[in-house]
mmCIF file of C-alpha atoms in Angstrom:
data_model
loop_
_atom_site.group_PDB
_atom_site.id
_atom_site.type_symbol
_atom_site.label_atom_id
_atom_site.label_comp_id
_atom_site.label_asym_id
_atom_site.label_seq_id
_atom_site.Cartn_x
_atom_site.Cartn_y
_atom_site.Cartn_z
ATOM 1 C CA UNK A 686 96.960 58.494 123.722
ATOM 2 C CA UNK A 687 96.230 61.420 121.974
ATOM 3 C CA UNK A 688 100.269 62.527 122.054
ATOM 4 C CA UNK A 689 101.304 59.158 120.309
ATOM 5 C CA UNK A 690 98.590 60.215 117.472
ATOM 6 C CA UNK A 691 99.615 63.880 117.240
ATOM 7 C CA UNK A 692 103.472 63.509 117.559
ATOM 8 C CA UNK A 693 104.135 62.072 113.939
ATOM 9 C CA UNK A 694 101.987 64.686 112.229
ATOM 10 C CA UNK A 695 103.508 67.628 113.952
ATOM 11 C CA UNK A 696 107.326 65.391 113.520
ATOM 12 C CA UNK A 697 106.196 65.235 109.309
ATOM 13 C CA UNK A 698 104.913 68.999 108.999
ATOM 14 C CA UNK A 699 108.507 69.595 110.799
ATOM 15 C CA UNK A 700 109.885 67.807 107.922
ATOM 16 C CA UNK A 701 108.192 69.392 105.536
ATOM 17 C CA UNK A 702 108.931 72.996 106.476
ATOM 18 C CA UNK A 703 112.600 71.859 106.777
ATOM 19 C CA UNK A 704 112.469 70.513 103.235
ATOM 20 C CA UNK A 705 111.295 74.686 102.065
ATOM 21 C CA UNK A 706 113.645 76.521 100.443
ATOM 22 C CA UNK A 707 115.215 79.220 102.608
ATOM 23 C CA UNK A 708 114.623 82.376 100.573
ATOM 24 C CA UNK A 709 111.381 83.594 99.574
ATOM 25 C CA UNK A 710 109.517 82.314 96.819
ATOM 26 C CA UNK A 711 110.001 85.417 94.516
ATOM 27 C CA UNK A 712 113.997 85.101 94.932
ATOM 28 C CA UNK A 713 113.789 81.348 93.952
ATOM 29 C CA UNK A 714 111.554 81.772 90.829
ATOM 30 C CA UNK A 715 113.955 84.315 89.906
ATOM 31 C CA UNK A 716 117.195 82.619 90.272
ATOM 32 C CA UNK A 717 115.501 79.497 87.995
ATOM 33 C CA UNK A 718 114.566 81.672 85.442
ATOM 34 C CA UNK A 719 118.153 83.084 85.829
ATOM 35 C CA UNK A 720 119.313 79.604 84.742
ATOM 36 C CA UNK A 721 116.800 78.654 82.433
ATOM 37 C CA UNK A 722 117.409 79.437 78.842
ATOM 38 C CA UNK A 723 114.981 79.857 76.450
ATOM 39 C CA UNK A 724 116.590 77.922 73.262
ATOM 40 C CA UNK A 725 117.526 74.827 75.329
ATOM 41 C CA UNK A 726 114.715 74.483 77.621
ATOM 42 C CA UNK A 727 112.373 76.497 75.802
ATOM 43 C CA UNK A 728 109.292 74.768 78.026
ATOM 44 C CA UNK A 729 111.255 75.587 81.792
ATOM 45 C CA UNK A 730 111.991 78.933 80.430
ATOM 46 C CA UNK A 731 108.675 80.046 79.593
ATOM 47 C CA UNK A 732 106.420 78.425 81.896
ATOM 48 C CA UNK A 733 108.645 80.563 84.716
ATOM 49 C CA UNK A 734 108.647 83.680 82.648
ATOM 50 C CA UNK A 735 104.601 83.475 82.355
ATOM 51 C CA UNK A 736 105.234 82.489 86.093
ATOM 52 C CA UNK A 737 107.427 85.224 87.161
ATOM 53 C CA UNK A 738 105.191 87.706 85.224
ATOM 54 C CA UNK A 739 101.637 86.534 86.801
ATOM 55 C CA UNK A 740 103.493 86.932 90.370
ATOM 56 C CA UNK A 741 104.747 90.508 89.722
ATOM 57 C CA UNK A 742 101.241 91.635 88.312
ATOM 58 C CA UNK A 743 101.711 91.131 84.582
ATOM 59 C CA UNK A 744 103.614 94.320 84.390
ATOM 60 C CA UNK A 745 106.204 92.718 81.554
ATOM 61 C CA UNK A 746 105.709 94.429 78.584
ATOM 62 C CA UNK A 747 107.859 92.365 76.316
ATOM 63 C CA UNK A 748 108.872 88.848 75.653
ATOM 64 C CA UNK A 749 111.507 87.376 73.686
ATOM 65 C CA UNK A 750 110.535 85.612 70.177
ATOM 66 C CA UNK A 751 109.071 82.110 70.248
ATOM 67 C CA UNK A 752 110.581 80.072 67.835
ATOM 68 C CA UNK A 753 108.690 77.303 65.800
ATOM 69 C CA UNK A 754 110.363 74.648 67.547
ATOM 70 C CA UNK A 755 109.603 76.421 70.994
ATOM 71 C CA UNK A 756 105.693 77.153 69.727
ATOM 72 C CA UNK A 757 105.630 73.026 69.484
ATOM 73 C CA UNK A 758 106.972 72.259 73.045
ATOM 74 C CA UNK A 759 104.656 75.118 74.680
ATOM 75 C CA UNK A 760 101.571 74.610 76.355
ATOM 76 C CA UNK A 761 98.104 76.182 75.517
ATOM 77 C CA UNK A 762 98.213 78.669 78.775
ATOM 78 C CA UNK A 763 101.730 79.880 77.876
ATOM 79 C CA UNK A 764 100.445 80.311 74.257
ATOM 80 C CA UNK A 765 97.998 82.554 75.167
ATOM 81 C CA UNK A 766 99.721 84.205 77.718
ATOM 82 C CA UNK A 767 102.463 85.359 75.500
ATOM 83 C CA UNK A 768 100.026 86.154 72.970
ATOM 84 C CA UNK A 769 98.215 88.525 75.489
ATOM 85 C CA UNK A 770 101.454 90.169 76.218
ATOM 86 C CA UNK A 771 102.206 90.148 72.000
ATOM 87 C CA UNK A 772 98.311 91.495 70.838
ATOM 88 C CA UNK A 773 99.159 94.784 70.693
ATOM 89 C CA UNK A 774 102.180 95.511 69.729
ATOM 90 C CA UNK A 775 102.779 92.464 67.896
ATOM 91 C CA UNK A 776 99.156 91.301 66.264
ATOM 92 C CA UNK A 777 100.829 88.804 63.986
ATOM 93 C CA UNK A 778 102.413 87.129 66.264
ATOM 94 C CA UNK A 779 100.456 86.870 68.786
ATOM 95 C CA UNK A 780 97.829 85.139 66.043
ATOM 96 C CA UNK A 781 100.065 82.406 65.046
ATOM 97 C CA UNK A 782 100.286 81.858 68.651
ATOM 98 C CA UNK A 783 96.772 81.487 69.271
ATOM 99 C CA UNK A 784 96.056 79.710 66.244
ATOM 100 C CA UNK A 785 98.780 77.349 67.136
ATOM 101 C CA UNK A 786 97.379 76.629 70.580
ATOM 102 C CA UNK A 787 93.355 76.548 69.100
ATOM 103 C CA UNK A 788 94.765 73.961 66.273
ATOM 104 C CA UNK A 789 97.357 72.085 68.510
ATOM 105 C CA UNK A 790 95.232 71.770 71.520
ATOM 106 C CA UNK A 791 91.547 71.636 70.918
ATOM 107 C CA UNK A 792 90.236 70.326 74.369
ATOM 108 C CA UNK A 793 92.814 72.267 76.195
ATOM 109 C CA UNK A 794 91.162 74.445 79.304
ATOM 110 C CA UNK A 795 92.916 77.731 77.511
ATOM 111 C CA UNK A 796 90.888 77.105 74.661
ATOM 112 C CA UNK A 797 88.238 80.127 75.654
ATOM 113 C CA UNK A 798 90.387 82.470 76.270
ATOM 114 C CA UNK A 799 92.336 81.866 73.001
ATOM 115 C CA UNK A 800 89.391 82.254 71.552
ATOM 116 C CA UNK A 801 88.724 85.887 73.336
ATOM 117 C CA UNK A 802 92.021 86.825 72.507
ATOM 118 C CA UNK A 803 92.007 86.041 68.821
ATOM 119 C CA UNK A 804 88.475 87.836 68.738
ATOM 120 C CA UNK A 805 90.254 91.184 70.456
ATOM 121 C CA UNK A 806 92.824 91.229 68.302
ATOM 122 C CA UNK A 807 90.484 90.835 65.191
ATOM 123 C CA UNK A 808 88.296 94.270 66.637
ATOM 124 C CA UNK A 809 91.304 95.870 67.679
ATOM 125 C CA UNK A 810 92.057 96.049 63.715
ATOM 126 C CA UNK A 811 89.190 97.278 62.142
ATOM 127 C CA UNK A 812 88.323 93.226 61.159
ATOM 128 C CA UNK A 813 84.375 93.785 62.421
ATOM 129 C CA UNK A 814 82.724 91.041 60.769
ATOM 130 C CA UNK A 815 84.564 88.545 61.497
ATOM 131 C CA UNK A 816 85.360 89.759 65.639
ATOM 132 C CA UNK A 817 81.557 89.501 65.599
ATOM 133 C CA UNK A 818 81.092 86.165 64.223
ATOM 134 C CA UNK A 819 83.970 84.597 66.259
ATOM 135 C CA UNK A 820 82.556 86.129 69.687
ATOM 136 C CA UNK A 821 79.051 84.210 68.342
ATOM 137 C CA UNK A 822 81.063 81.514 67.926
ATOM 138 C CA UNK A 823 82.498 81.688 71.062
ATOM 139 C CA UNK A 824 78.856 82.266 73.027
ATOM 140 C CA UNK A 825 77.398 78.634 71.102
ATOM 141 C CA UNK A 826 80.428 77.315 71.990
ATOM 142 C CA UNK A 827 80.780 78.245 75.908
ATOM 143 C CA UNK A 828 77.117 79.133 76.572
ATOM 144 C CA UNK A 829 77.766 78.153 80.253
ATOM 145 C CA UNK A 830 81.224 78.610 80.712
ATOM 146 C CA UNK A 831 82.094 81.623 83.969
ATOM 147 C CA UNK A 832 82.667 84.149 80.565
ATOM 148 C CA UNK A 833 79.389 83.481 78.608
ATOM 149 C CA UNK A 834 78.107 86.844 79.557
ATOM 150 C CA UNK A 835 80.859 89.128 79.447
ATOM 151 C CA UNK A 836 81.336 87.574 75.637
ATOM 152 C CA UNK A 837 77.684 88.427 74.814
ATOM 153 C CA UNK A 838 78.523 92.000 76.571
ATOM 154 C CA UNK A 839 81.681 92.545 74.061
ATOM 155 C CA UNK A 840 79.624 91.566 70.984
ATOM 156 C CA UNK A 841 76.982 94.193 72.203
ATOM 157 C CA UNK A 842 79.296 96.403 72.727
ATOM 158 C CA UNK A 843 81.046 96.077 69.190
ATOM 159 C CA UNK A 844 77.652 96.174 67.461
ATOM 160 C CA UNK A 845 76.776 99.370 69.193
ATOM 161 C CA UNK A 846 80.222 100.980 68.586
ATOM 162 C CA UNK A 847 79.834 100.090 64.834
ATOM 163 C CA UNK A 848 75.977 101.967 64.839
ATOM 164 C CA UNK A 849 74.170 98.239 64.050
ATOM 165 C CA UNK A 850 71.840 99.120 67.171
ATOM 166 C CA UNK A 851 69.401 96.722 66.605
ATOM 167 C CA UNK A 852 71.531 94.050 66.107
ATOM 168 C CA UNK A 853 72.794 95.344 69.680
ATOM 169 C CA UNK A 854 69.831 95.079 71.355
ATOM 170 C CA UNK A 855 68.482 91.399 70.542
ATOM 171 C CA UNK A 856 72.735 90.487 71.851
ATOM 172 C CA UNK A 857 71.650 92.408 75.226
ATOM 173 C CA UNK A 858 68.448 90.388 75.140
ATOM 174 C CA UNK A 859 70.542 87.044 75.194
ATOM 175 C CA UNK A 860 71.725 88.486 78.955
ATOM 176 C CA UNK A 861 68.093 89.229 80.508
ATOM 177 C CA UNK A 862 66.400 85.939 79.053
ATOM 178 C CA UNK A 863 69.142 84.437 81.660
ATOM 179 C CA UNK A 864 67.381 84.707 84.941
ATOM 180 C CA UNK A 865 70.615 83.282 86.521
ATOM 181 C CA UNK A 866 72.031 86.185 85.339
ATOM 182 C CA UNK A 867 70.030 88.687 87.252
ATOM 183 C CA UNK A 868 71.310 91.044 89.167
ATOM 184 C CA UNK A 869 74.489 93.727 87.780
ATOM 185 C CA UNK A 870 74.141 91.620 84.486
ATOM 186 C CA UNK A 871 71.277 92.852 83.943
ATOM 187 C CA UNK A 872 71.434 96.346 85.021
ATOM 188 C CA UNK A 873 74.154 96.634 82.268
ATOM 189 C CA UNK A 874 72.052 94.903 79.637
ATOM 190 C CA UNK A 875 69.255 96.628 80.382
ATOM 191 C CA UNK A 876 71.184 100.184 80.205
ATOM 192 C CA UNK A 877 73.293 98.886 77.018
ATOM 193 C CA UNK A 878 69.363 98.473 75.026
ATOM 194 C CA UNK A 879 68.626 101.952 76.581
ATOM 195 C CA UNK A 880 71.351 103.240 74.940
ATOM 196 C CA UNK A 881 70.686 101.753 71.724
ATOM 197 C CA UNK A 882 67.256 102.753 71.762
ATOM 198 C CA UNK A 883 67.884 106.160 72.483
ATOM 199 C CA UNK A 884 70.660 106.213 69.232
ATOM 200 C CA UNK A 885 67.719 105.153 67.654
ATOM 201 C CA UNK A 886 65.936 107.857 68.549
ATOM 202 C CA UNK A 887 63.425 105.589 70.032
ATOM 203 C CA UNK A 888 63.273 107.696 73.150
ATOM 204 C CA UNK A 889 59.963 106.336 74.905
ATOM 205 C CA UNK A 890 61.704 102.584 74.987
ATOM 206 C CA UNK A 891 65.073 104.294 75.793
ATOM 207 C CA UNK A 892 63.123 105.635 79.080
ATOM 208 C CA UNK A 893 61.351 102.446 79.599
ATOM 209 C CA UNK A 894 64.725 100.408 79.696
ATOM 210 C CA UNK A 895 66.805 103.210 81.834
ATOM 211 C CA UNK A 896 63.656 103.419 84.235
ATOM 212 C CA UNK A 897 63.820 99.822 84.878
ATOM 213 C CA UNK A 898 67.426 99.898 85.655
ATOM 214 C CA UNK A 899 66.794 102.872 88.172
ATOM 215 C CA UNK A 900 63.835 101.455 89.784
ATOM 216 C CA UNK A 901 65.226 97.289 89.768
ATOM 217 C CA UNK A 902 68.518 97.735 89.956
ATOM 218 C CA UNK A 903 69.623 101.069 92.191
ATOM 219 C CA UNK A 904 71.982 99.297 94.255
ATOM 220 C CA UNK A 905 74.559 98.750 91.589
ATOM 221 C CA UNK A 906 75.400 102.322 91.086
ATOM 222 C CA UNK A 907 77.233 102.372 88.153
ATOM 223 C CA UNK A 908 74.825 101.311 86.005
ATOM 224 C CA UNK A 909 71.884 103.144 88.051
ATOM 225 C CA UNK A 910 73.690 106.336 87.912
ATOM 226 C CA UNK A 911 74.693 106.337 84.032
ATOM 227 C CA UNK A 912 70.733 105.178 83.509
ATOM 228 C CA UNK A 913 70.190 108.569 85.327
ATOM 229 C CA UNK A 914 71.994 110.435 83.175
ATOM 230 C CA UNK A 915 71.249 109.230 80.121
ATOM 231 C CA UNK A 916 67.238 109.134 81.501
ATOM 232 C CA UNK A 917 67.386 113.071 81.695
ATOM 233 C CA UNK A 918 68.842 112.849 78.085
ATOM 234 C CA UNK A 919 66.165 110.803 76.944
ATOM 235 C CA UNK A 920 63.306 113.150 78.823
ATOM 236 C CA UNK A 921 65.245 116.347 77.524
ATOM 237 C CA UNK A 922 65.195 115.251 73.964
ATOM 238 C CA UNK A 923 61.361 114.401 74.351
ATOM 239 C CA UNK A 924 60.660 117.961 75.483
ATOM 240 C CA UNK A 925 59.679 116.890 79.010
ATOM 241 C CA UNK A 926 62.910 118.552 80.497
ATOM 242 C CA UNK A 927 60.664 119.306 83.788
ATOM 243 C CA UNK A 928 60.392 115.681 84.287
ATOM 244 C CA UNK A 929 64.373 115.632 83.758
ATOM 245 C CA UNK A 930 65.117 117.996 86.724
ATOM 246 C CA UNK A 931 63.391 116.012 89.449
#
């Protein structure tokens, strides 16, 4: 009958629920973390720290040091977690934390955003050259990872922040070659050579490329309205400020 079938999988999920720990997840994670120490069980004590932190929003804004014999027992997520946490206050660290978990665990799932990380905290001081070349490295690397084009997008970005505009614009090309990458991919692209163009002072392709974005892409409104914008620039600066006002 259909009682004799049902009865021993409502009787298990009963047992299962039972089995649950009475308080909430939150006050359990915290109580094992509590007891957790980070010289004796380095690997416990991290993995619930990284735990505890993800759960409450990343809003920890310090972690204790990681000892060499800790670095050893850690795995690549924790790694790069705590280097994420480290990168800006800490730089160093956080790099012989990454390079640790890039060395130590090559085929690890991590690996990528290691990689991102490292490349961050290479831009974030003043090392262009060789941010640049890693995010390349990264995009020949990954080319069809989740993250391919928001790498290409950084290294765009860091070319045009360091004036190398053409070098800018054939990165943002990489995204609108894609066509699986059409749609608010390449409204940004297509505004990021705009810009480019138009710091170039190449102001009849900087319309061309903001037009495009205004008339393909209007529905993603960011990009349409800062194509707007910099469009009247561009019509301004060619003395058609007429065409600017409509």
């Amino acid at each position: 009958s259909a009682d004799e079938k049902i009865n021993p999988l409502i009787k298990n999920f009963e047992q299962k629920l039972n089995e649950l720990p009475a308080e909430p997840p939150n006050t359990t994670l915290a109580a094992l973390l509590a007891g957790a120490n980070a010289t004796d069980t380095p690997t416990l004590y991290w993995r619930l720290l990284m735990t505890d932190d993800i759960n409450n929003g990343g809003k920890l804004t310090d972690i204790p040091a990681i000892t060499e014999e800790s670095m050893l027992a850690l795995s690549p997520d924790t790694l790069v977690w705590a280097a994420g946490k480290l990168q800006a206050k800490d730089p160093q660290r956080a790099t012989a934390l990454l390079k640790h978990a890039i060395g130590a665990h090559p085929d690890s799932e991590a690996l990528l955003q290691a990689y991102q990380v490292y490349a961050e905290i290479l831009k974030d001081q003043g090392y262009v050259d060789e941010a640049l070349m890693l995010y390349e490295q990264i995009s020949e690397q990954f080319a069809y990872a989740d993250d391919a084009p928001s790498i290409i997008l950084k290294r765009g970005d860091l070319l045009t922040d360091n004036d190398r505009f053409l070098e800018a614009i054939s990165t943002f090309e990489e995204i609108i070659l894609r066509d699986e990458w059409r749609g608010e991919l390449h409204a940004e692209a297509l505004y990021k050579i705009g810009v480019a163009y138009f710091h170039l002072n190449k102001l009849a392709e900087a319309h061309g490329f903001f037009e495009r974005v205004i008339v393909g892409y209007p529905t993603f409104l960011e990009w349409a309205a800062l194509s707007y914008f910099m469009d009247a620039q561009t019509l301004i600066k060619m003395g058609e400020a007429n065409s600017a006002k409509q």
